[in-house]
Amino acid sequence: MAEKMDINPILKQVLELGPTVAFFLIYLRIRDESYQIAGTEYSGFIVATLIFVPILLAAMGVLWFLTGKLSRMQIFTAFMVIFFGGLTAWFNDERFFKMKTTLVYGCFSVILGIGLLQGRSYLAFILNEMLPMRDEGWMILTRRLCAAFALLAVANEFVWRTMSTDLWVKIETFGFPIALMAFLMMQFSLLQQYLIEPDQDEDA
């Protein structure tokens, strides 16, 4: 089979972020509605969750078809969305889907933490080809990202337990991703001294 080619970065971002934005827009449209499905009444939030799952799977399918690969993080996140989306529908309880975010961030923090205890950076294992960096830099970035994921997990617990569903959806869709992206951009600028330039590899 022919090797898949890299796709347009904008299209890639649409496929990766589009399902979450679609969930947000669908929720805004039906949040005040209730629906009878198989004799059970579901809120607009739960119906939006059920619609979100196939949209996410379709986007991931297109991404895999175009690129021939999916990251471990994407696969894990999709599994958690499907699993907790199913629990949300089965128990007719929106709390399961809200807890999903806590567990996703928490699991990322724990996985990175296990690697750190072993003196390794699992982050480097995933991203080293895209971002060549010396081991010291990867360990620093892994420690910081481990703490950031733990903080996001705690923040999600606080938000969904103390604030409205409307506010949680907005923070989940935009707040957490923007905070994480800003954190990563800040770290990469701070860790430039550890980056390995192509000419350094040639001279070595």
Coordinates of N, CA and C in Angstrom, one line a residue:
M1 N 0.9 -1.2 0.0 CA 0.0 0.0 0.0 C 0.9 1.2 0.0
A2 N 0.5 2.3 -0.8 CA 1.3 3.5 -0.9 C 1.3 4.2 0.5
E3 N 2.5 4.8 0.8 CA 2.6 5.5 2.0 C 1.8 6.8 2.0
K4 N 1.1 7.1 3.1 CA 0.3 8.2 3.1 C 1.1 9.5 3.2
M5 N 0.6 10.6 2.6 CA 1.4 11.8 2.6 C 0.8 12.7 3.7
D6 N 1.7 13.7 4.1 CA 1.3 14.7 5.1 C 0.1 15.5 4.5
I7 N -0.8 15.9 5.4 CA -2.0 16.6 4.9 C -1.8 18.1 5.3
N8 N -2.6 18.9 4.7 CA -2.6 20.4 5.0 C -2.8 20.6 6.5
P9 N -1.9 21.4 7.2 CA -2.0 21.6 8.6 C -3.4 22.1 9.1
I10 N -4.0 23.0 8.2 CA -5.3 23.5 8.6 C -6.3 22.4 8.6
L11 N -6.3 21.6 7.6 CA -7.2 20.4 7.6 C -7.0 19.5 8.8
K12 N -5.8 19.3 9.1 CA -5.5 18.5 10.3 C -6.0 19.1 11.6
Q13 N -5.9 20.4 11.7 CA -6.5 21.0 12.9 C -8.0 20.9 12.9
V14 N -8.6 21.1 11.7 CA -10.1 21.0 11.6 C -10.5 19.6 12.1
L15 N -9.8 18.6 11.6 CA -10.2 17.2 12.0 C -10.0 16.9 13.4
E16 N -8.9 17.5 14.0 CA -8.6 17.2 15.4 C -9.5 18.1 16.4
L17 N -9.8 19.3 16.0 CA -10.5 20.2 16.9 C -12.0 20.3 16.5
G18 N -12.3 20.0 15.3 CA -13.7 20.2 14.8 C -14.7 19.5 15.6
P19 N -14.5 18.2 16.0 CA -15.6 17.5 16.8 C -15.9 18.2 18.1
T20 N -14.9 18.7 18.8 CA -15.1 19.4 20.1 C -15.9 20.7 19.8
V21 N -15.6 21.4 18.8 CA -16.3 22.6 18.5 C -17.8 22.3 18.1
A22 N -17.9 21.2 17.3 CA -19.2 20.7 16.9 C -20.1 20.4 18.2
F23 N -19.5 19.7 19.1 CA -20.2 19.4 20.4 C -20.7 20.7 21.0
F24 N -19.8 21.7 21.1 CA -20.2 22.9 21.7 C -21.3 23.6 21.0
L25 N -21.3 23.6 19.7 CA -22.4 24.3 18.9 C -23.7 23.5 19.0
I26 N -23.6 22.1 19.0 CA -24.8 21.3 19.1 C -25.4 21.5 20.5
Y27 N -24.5 21.5 21.5 CA -25.0 21.7 22.9 C -25.8 23.1 23.0
L28 N -25.2 24.1 22.5 CA -25.8 25.5 22.5 C -27.2 25.4 21.9
R29 N -27.3 24.6 20.8 CA -28.6 24.6 20.1 C -29.7 23.8 20.8
I30 N -29.3 22.7 21.6 CA -30.3 21.9 22.1 C -30.3 21.8 23.7
R31 N -29.5 22.6 24.3 CA -29.3 22.5 25.7 C -30.5 22.6 26.6
D32 N -31.5 23.4 26.1 CA -32.8 23.5 26.8 C -33.9 22.5 26.4
E33 N -33.5 21.6 25.5 CA -34.5 20.6 25.0 C -34.4 19.3 25.8
S34 N -35.4 18.5 25.8 CA -35.3 17.1 26.3 C -35.9 16.2 25.2
Y35 N -35.4 15.0 25.2 CA -35.7 14.1 24.1 C -36.1 12.7 24.7
Q36 N -37.2 12.1 24.1 CA -37.6 10.8 24.5 C -37.0 9.8 23.5
I37 N -36.1 8.9 24.1 CA -35.5 7.9 23.2 C -35.7 6.6 23.9
A38 N -36.4 5.7 23.2 CA -36.7 4.3 23.7 C -37.4 4.4 25.1
G39 N -38.2 5.4 25.3 CA -39.0 5.5 26.5 C -38.3 6.2 27.6
T40 N -37.1 6.7 27.4 CA -36.3 7.4 28.4 C -36.1 8.8 28.0
E41 N -36.2 9.7 28.9 CA -36.0 11.1 28.6 C -34.6 11.5 28.9
Y42 N -34.0 12.2 27.9 CA -32.6 12.6 27.9 C -32.5 14.1 27.8
S43 N -31.6 14.7 28.5 CA -31.4 16.1 28.4 C -30.6 16.5 27.1
G44 N -30.6 17.8 26.8 CA -29.9 18.2 25.6 C -28.4 17.9 25.7
F45 N -27.9 18.0 26.9 CA -26.5 17.8 27.1 C -26.1 16.3 26.7
I46 N -26.9 15.4 27.2 CA -26.6 14.0 26.9 C -26.8 13.6 25.5
V47 N -27.8 14.2 24.8 CA -28.0 14.0 23.4 C -26.8 14.6 22.6
A48 N -26.4 15.7 23.0 CA -25.2 16.3 22.4 C -24.0 15.4 22.5
T49 N -23.9 14.8 23.7 CA -22.8 13.9 23.9 C -22.9 12.7 23.0
L50 N -24.1 12.1 22.8 CA -24.3 11.0 21.9 C -24.0 11.3 20.5
I51 N -24.3 12.6 20.1 CA -24.0 13.0 18.7 C -22.5 13.2 18.5
F52 N -21.8 13.7 19.6 CA -20.4 14.0 19.5 C -19.6 12.7 19.3
V53 N -19.9 11.6 19.9 CA -19.1 10.4 19.7 C -18.9 10.0 18.3
P54 N -20.0 9.8 17.5 CA -19.8 9.4 16.1 C -19.1 10.5 15.2
I55 N -19.3 11.8 15.6 CA -18.6 12.8 14.9 C -17.1 12.7 15.1
L56 N -16.7 12.4 16.4 CA -15.3 12.2 16.7 C -14.7 11.1 16.0
L57 N -15.4 9.9 16.0 CA -14.9 8.7 15.3 C -14.8 9.0 13.8
A58 N -15.7 9.7 13.2 CA -15.7 10.0 11.8 C -14.4 10.8 11.5
A59 N -14.2 11.9 12.3 CA -13.0 12.7 12.1 C -11.7 11.9 12.2
M60 N -11.7 11.1 13.2 CA -10.5 10.3 13.4 C -10.3 9.3 12.2
G61 N -11.4 8.8 11.7 CA -11.3 7.9 10.6 C -10.8 8.6 9.4
V62 N -11.2 9.8 9.1 CA -10.7 10.6 8.0 C -9.2 10.9 8.2
L63 N -8.9 11.3 9.4 CA -7.5 11.6 9.7 C -6.6 10.4 9.5
W64 N -7.0 9.2 9.9 CA -6.3 8.0 9.7 C -6.2 7.6 8.2
F65 N -7.3 7.8 7.5 CA -7.3 7.5 6.1 C -6.3 8.4 5.3
L66 N -6.2 9.7 5.7 CA -5.4 10.6 5.0 C -3.9 10.5 5.4
T67 N -3.6 10.2 6.7 CA -2.3 10.2 7.2 C -1.7 8.8 7.4
G68 N -2.6 7.8 7.6 CA -2.1 6.4 7.8 C -1.7 6.2 9.2
K69 N -2.0 7.2 10.1 CA -1.6 7.0 11.5 C -2.4 7.8 12.5
L70 N -2.5 7.4 13.7 CA -3.1 8.2 14.8 C -2.2 8.1 16.0
S71 N -2.1 9.2 16.7 CA -1.2 9.2 17.9 C -1.8 8.4 19.0
R72 N -1.0 7.9 19.9 CA -1.5 7.2 21.1 C -2.4 8.0 21.9
M73 N -2.1 9.3 22.0 CA -2.9 10.2 22.8 C -4.3 10.3 22.2
Q74 N -4.4 10.4 20.8 CA -5.7 10.5 20.1 C -6.5 9.2 20.4
I75 N -5.9 8.1 20.3 CA -6.6 6.8 20.5 C -7.1 6.7 21.9
F76 N -6.2 7.1 22.9 CA -6.6 7.0 24.3 C -7.8 7.9 24.5
T77 N -7.7 9.2 24.0 CA -8.8 10.1 24.3 C -10.1 9.7 23.6
A78 N -10.0 9.1 22.4 CA -11.2 8.6 21.8 C -11.8 7.4 22.6
F79 N -11.0 6.6 23.1 CA -11.5 5.5 24.0 C -12.2 6.0 25.2
M80 N -11.7 7.0 25.8 CA -12.3 7.6 27.0 C -13.6 8.3 26.7
V81 N -13.6 9.0 25.5 CA -14.9 9.6 25.1 C -16.0 8.6 24.8
I82 N -15.6 7.5 24.1 CA -16.6 6.5 23.9 C -17.1 5.8 25.2
F83 N -16.1 5.5 26.0 CA -16.5 4.8 27.3 C -17.4 5.6 28.2
F84 N -16.9 6.9 28.4 CA -17.7 7.7 29.3 C -19.0 8.3 28.6
G85 N -18.9 8.4 27.3 CA -20.2 8.8 26.6 C -21.2 7.7 26.8
G86 N -20.7 6.4 26.7 CA -21.6 5.3 26.9 C -22.2 5.2 28.3
L87 N -21.3 5.5 29.3 CA -21.8 5.5 30.7 C -22.8 6.6 30.9
T88 N -22.5 7.8 30.3 CA -23.5 8.9 30.4 C -24.9 8.5 29.9
A89 N -24.9 7.9 28.7 CA -26.2 7.5 28.1 C -26.8 6.4 28.9
W90 N -26.0 5.4 29.3 CA -26.6 4.2 30.0 C -27.2 4.6 31.3
F91 N -26.5 5.4 32.1 CA -27.1 5.8 33.4 C -27.8 7.1 33.3
N92 N -27.9 7.7 32.1 CA -28.6 9.0 32.0 C -28.1 10.0 33.0
D93 N -26.8 10.1 33.1 CA -26.2 11.0 34.1 C -25.0 11.7 33.4
E94 N -25.2 13.0 33.3 CA -24.1 13.8 32.6 C -22.8 13.9 33.4
R95 N -22.8 13.5 34.7 CA -21.6 13.6 35.4 C -20.5 12.7 34.9
F96 N -20.9 11.6 34.3 CA -19.8 10.7 33.8 C -19.0 11.4 32.7
F97 N -19.7 12.1 31.8 CA -19.0 12.7 30.7 C -18.1 13.9 31.2
K98 N -18.6 14.5 32.3 CA -17.8 15.6 32.8 C -16.5 15.1 33.5
M99 N -16.7 13.9 34.2 CA -15.6 13.3 34.9 C -14.5 12.8 33.9
K100 N -14.9 12.5 32.6 CA -14.0 12.0 31.6 C -12.8 12.9 31.5
T101 N -13.0 14.2 31.5 CA -11.9 15.2 31.3 C -10.9 15.0 32.5
T102 N -11.4 14.9 33.7 CA -10.6 14.7 34.9 C -9.7 13.5 34.7
L103 N -10.3 12.4 34.3 CA -9.6 11.1 34.1 C -8.6 11.1 33.0
V104 N -8.9 11.8 31.9 CA -8.0 11.9 30.8 C -6.7 12.7 31.2
Y105 N -6.9 13.9 31.8 CA -5.8 14.6 32.2 C -5.0 13.9 33.4
G106 N -5.8 13.3 34.3 CA -5.2 12.6 35.4 C -4.3 11.4 34.9
C107 N -4.8 10.7 33.9 CA -4.1 9.5 33.4 C -2.8 10.0 32.7
F108 N -2.9 11.1 31.9 CA -1.7 11.6 31.3 C -0.6 12.0 32.3
S109 N -1.1 12.6 33.4 CA -0.2 13.0 34.5 C 0.5 11.8 35.1
V110 N -0.4 10.8 35.4 CA 0.2 9.6 36.0 C 1.2 8.8 35.1
I111 N 0.8 8.7 33.9 CA 1.7 8.0 32.9 C 3.1 8.8 32.8
L112 N 3.0 10.1 32.7 CA 4.3 10.8 32.7 C 5.0 10.7 34.0
G113 N 4.3 10.7 35.1 CA 4.9 10.6 36.4 C 5.6 9.2 36.6
I114 N 5.0 8.2 36.1 CA 5.6 6.8 36.2 C 6.9 6.8 35.4
G115 N 6.9 7.4 34.2 CA 8.2 7.5 33.5 C 9.2 8.3 34.2
L116 N 8.8 9.4 34.9 CA 9.8 10.2 35.6 C 10.4 9.4 36.8
L117 N 9.6 8.6 37.4 CA 10.1 7.7 38.5 C 11.1 6.7 38.0
Q118 N 11.0 6.3 36.8 CA 11.9 5.4 36.1 C 13.1 6.1 35.5
G119 N 13.1 7.5 35.7 CA 14.2 8.2 35.1 C 14.1 8.4 33.6
R120 N 12.8 8.2 33.0 CA 12.6 8.3 31.6 C 11.6 9.4 31.3
S121 N 11.6 9.8 30.0 CA 10.5 10.7 29.5 C 9.7 10.0 28.5
Y122 N 8.5 9.6 28.9 CA 7.6 9.0 27.9 C 7.2 10.1 26.8
L123 N 7.3 11.3 27.2 CA 6.9 12.4 26.2 C 7.9 12.4 25.1
A124 N 9.2 12.2 25.4 CA 10.2 12.1 24.3 C 9.9 10.9 23.4
F125 N 9.4 9.8 24.0 CA 9.1 8.6 23.2 C 8.1 8.9 22.1
I126 N 7.2 9.8 22.4 CA 6.1 10.2 21.5 C 6.5 11.3 20.5
L127 N 7.2 12.3 21.0 CA 7.4 13.5 20.2 C 8.8 13.7 19.7
N128 N 9.7 12.9 20.1 CA 11.1 13.1 19.8 C 11.4 13.3 18.3
E129 N 10.7 12.6 17.4 CA 10.9 12.7 16.0 C 10.4 14.1 15.5
M130 N 9.3 14.6 16.0 CA 8.8 15.9 15.6 C 9.6 17.0 16.2
L131 N 10.1 16.8 17.4 CA 10.8 17.9 18.2 C 12.1 17.3 18.8
P132 N 13.2 17.2 18.0 CA 14.4 16.7 18.5 C 15.0 17.6 19.7
M133 N 15.2 17.0 20.8 CA 15.7 17.8 22.0 C 16.6 16.9 22.8
R134 N 17.5 17.5 23.5 CA 18.4 16.7 24.4 C 17.6 16.1 25.6
D135 N 18.1 15.1 26.1 CA 17.4 14.4 27.2 C 17.1 15.3 28.4
E136 N 18.0 16.1 28.7 CA 17.8 17.0 29.9 C 16.5 17.9 29.6
G137 N 16.4 18.4 28.4 CA 15.2 19.2 28.1 C 13.9 18.4 28.1
W138 N 14.0 17.2 27.6 CA 12.8 16.3 27.7 C 12.3 16.1 29.1
M139 N 13.3 15.9 30.0 CA 13.0 15.6 31.4 C 12.4 16.8 32.1
I140 N 12.9 18.0 31.8 CA 12.3 19.2 32.3 C 10.9 19.4 31.8
L141 N 10.7 19.3 30.5 CA 9.4 19.5 29.9 C 8.4 18.4 30.5
T142 N 8.8 17.2 30.6 CA 8.0 16.1 31.1 C 7.5 16.4 32.6
R143 N 8.4 16.9 33.4 CA 8.1 17.2 34.8 C 7.0 18.3 34.8
R144 N 7.2 19.4 34.0 CA 6.3 20.5 34.0 C 5.0 20.1 33.4
L145 N 5.0 19.3 32.4 CA 3.7 18.9 31.8 C 3.0 17.9 32.7
C146 N 3.7 17.1 33.4 CA 3.0 16.2 34.4 C 2.3 17.0 35.4
A147 N 2.9 18.1 35.9 CA 2.3 18.9 36.9 C 1.1 19.7 36.2
A148 N 1.2 20.1 35.0 CA 0.2 20.8 34.3 C -1.1 20.0 34.1
F149 N -0.9 18.7 33.7 CA -2.0 17.8 33.5 C -2.7 17.6 34.9
A150 N -1.9 17.4 35.9 CA -2.5 17.2 37.3 C -3.3 18.4 37.7
L151 N -2.8 19.6 37.4 CA -3.5 20.8 37.7 C -4.8 21.0 36.9
L152 N -4.8 20.6 35.6 CA -6.0 20.6 34.8 C -7.0 19.6 35.3
A153 N -6.6 18.5 35.8 CA -7.5 17.5 36.3 C -8.2 18.0 37.5
V154 N -7.5 18.6 38.4 CA -8.1 19.2 39.6 C -9.0 20.4 39.2
A155 N -8.6 21.2 38.3 CA -9.4 22.3 37.8 C -10.7 21.8 37.3
N156 N -10.7 20.8 36.5 CA -11.9 20.2 35.9 C -12.9 19.8 37.0
E157 N -12.3 19.1 38.0 CA -13.2 18.6 39.1 C -13.8 19.8 39.8
F158 N -13.1 20.9 40.0 CA -13.6 22.1 40.7 C -14.7 22.7 39.8
V159 N -14.5 22.8 38.5 CA -15.4 23.5 37.6 C -16.7 22.7 37.5
W160 N -16.7 21.4 37.2 CA -17.9 20.7 37.0 C -18.7 20.5 38.3
R161 N -18.0 20.5 39.4 CA -18.7 20.2 40.7 C -19.3 21.5 41.3
T162 N -18.8 22.7 40.9 CA -19.2 23.9 41.5 C -19.9 24.9 40.6
M163 N -19.8 24.7 39.3 CA -20.3 25.6 38.3 C -21.4 25.0 37.4
S164 N -22.0 25.8 36.6 CA -23.1 25.4 35.8 C -22.6 24.5 34.6
T165 N -23.5 23.7 34.0 CA -23.1 22.9 32.9 C -22.7 23.8 31.7
D166 N -23.4 25.0 31.5 CA -23.0 25.9 30.5 C -21.6 26.4 30.6
L167 N -21.2 26.7 31.8 CA -19.9 27.2 32.0 C -18.8 26.1 31.8
W168 N -19.2 24.9 32.3 CA -18.3 23.8 32.1 C -18.0 23.5 30.6
V169 N -19.1 23.5 29.8 CA -18.9 23.2 28.4 C -18.0 24.3 27.8
K170 N -18.2 25.5 28.1 CA -17.3 26.6 27.5 C -15.9 26.4 28.0
I171 N -15.6 26.1 29.2 CA -14.3 25.9 29.7 C -13.7 24.7 29.1
E172 N -14.4 23.6 29.0 CA -14.0 22.4 28.5 C -13.6 22.5 27.0
T173 N -14.4 23.3 26.3 CA -14.2 23.5 24.8 C -13.1 24.4 24.5
F174 N -13.0 25.5 25.3 CA -12.0 26.6 24.9 C -11.0 26.8 26.0
G175 N -11.4 26.9 27.3 CA -10.6 27.2 28.4 C -9.4 26.3 28.6
F176 N -9.7 25.0 28.8 CA -8.6 24.1 29.0 C -7.6 23.9 27.8
P177 N -8.1 23.8 26.6 CA -7.2 23.7 25.5 C -6.3 24.9 25.3
I178 N -6.9 26.1 25.4 CA -6.2 27.3 25.3 C -5.1 27.4 26.4
A179 N -5.5 27.1 27.6 CA -4.5 27.1 28.7 C -3.4 26.1 28.4
L180 N -3.7 24.9 28.0 CA -2.6 23.9 27.7 C -1.7 24.4 26.5
M181 N -2.3 25.0 25.5 CA -1.6 25.4 24.4 C -0.6 26.6 24.8
A182 N -1.2 27.5 25.6 CA -0.3 28.6 26.0 C 0.8 28.1 26.9
F183 N 0.5 27.1 27.7 CA 1.6 26.5 28.6 C 2.7 25.9 27.7
L184 N 2.3 25.1 26.7 CA 3.3 24.5 25.8 C 4.1 25.5 25.1
M185 N 3.5 26.5 24.5 CA 4.2 27.5 23.8 C 5.2 28.2 24.7
M186 N 4.8 28.5 25.9 CA 5.8 29.1 26.9 C 6.9 28.2 27.2
Q187 N 6.7 26.9 27.3 CA 7.7 25.9 27.6 C 8.7 25.8 26.5
F188 N 8.2 25.7 25.3 CA 9.1 25.5 24.1 C 10.0 26.7 23.9
S189 N 9.5 27.9 24.3 CA 10.4 29.1 24.2 C 11.4 29.0 25.2
L190 N 11.1 28.5 26.4 CA 12.0 28.5 27.5 C 13.1 27.3 27.3
L191 N 12.7 26.3 26.5 CA 13.6 25.2 26.4 C 14.3 25.2 25.1
Q192 N 14.4 26.3 24.4 CA 15.0 26.4 23.1 C 16.5 26.0 23.2
Q193 N 17.1 26.2 24.3 CA 18.5 25.9 24.5 C 18.8 24.4 24.4
Y194 N 17.8 23.6 24.6 CA 17.9 22.1 24.6 C 17.6 21.5 23.2
L195 N 17.1 22.4 22.3 CA 16.7 21.8 21.0 C 18.0 21.4 20.2
I196 N 17.8 20.4 19.4 CA 18.9 19.9 18.6 C 18.7 20.3 17.1
E197 N 19.6 21.2 16.7 CA 19.5 21.6 15.3 C 20.0 20.6 14.3
P198 N 19.4 20.6 13.1 CA 19.8 19.5 12.1 C 21.3 19.6 11.8
D199 N 21.9 20.8 11.8 CA 23.4 20.8 11.5 C 24.2 20.2 12.6
Q200 N 23.6 20.2 13.9 CA 24.3 19.7 15.0 C 24.5 18.2 14.8
D201 N 23.4 17.5 14.3 CA 23.4 16.1 14.0 C 24.5 15.7 13.0
E202 N 24.6 16.6 11.9 CA 25.5 16.3 10.9 C 27.0 16.5 11.3
D203 N 27.2 17.5 12.2 CA 28.6 17.7 12.7 C 29.0 16.6 13.7
A204 N 27.9 16.0 14.4 CA 28.3 15.0 15.4 C 29.0 13.8 14.9

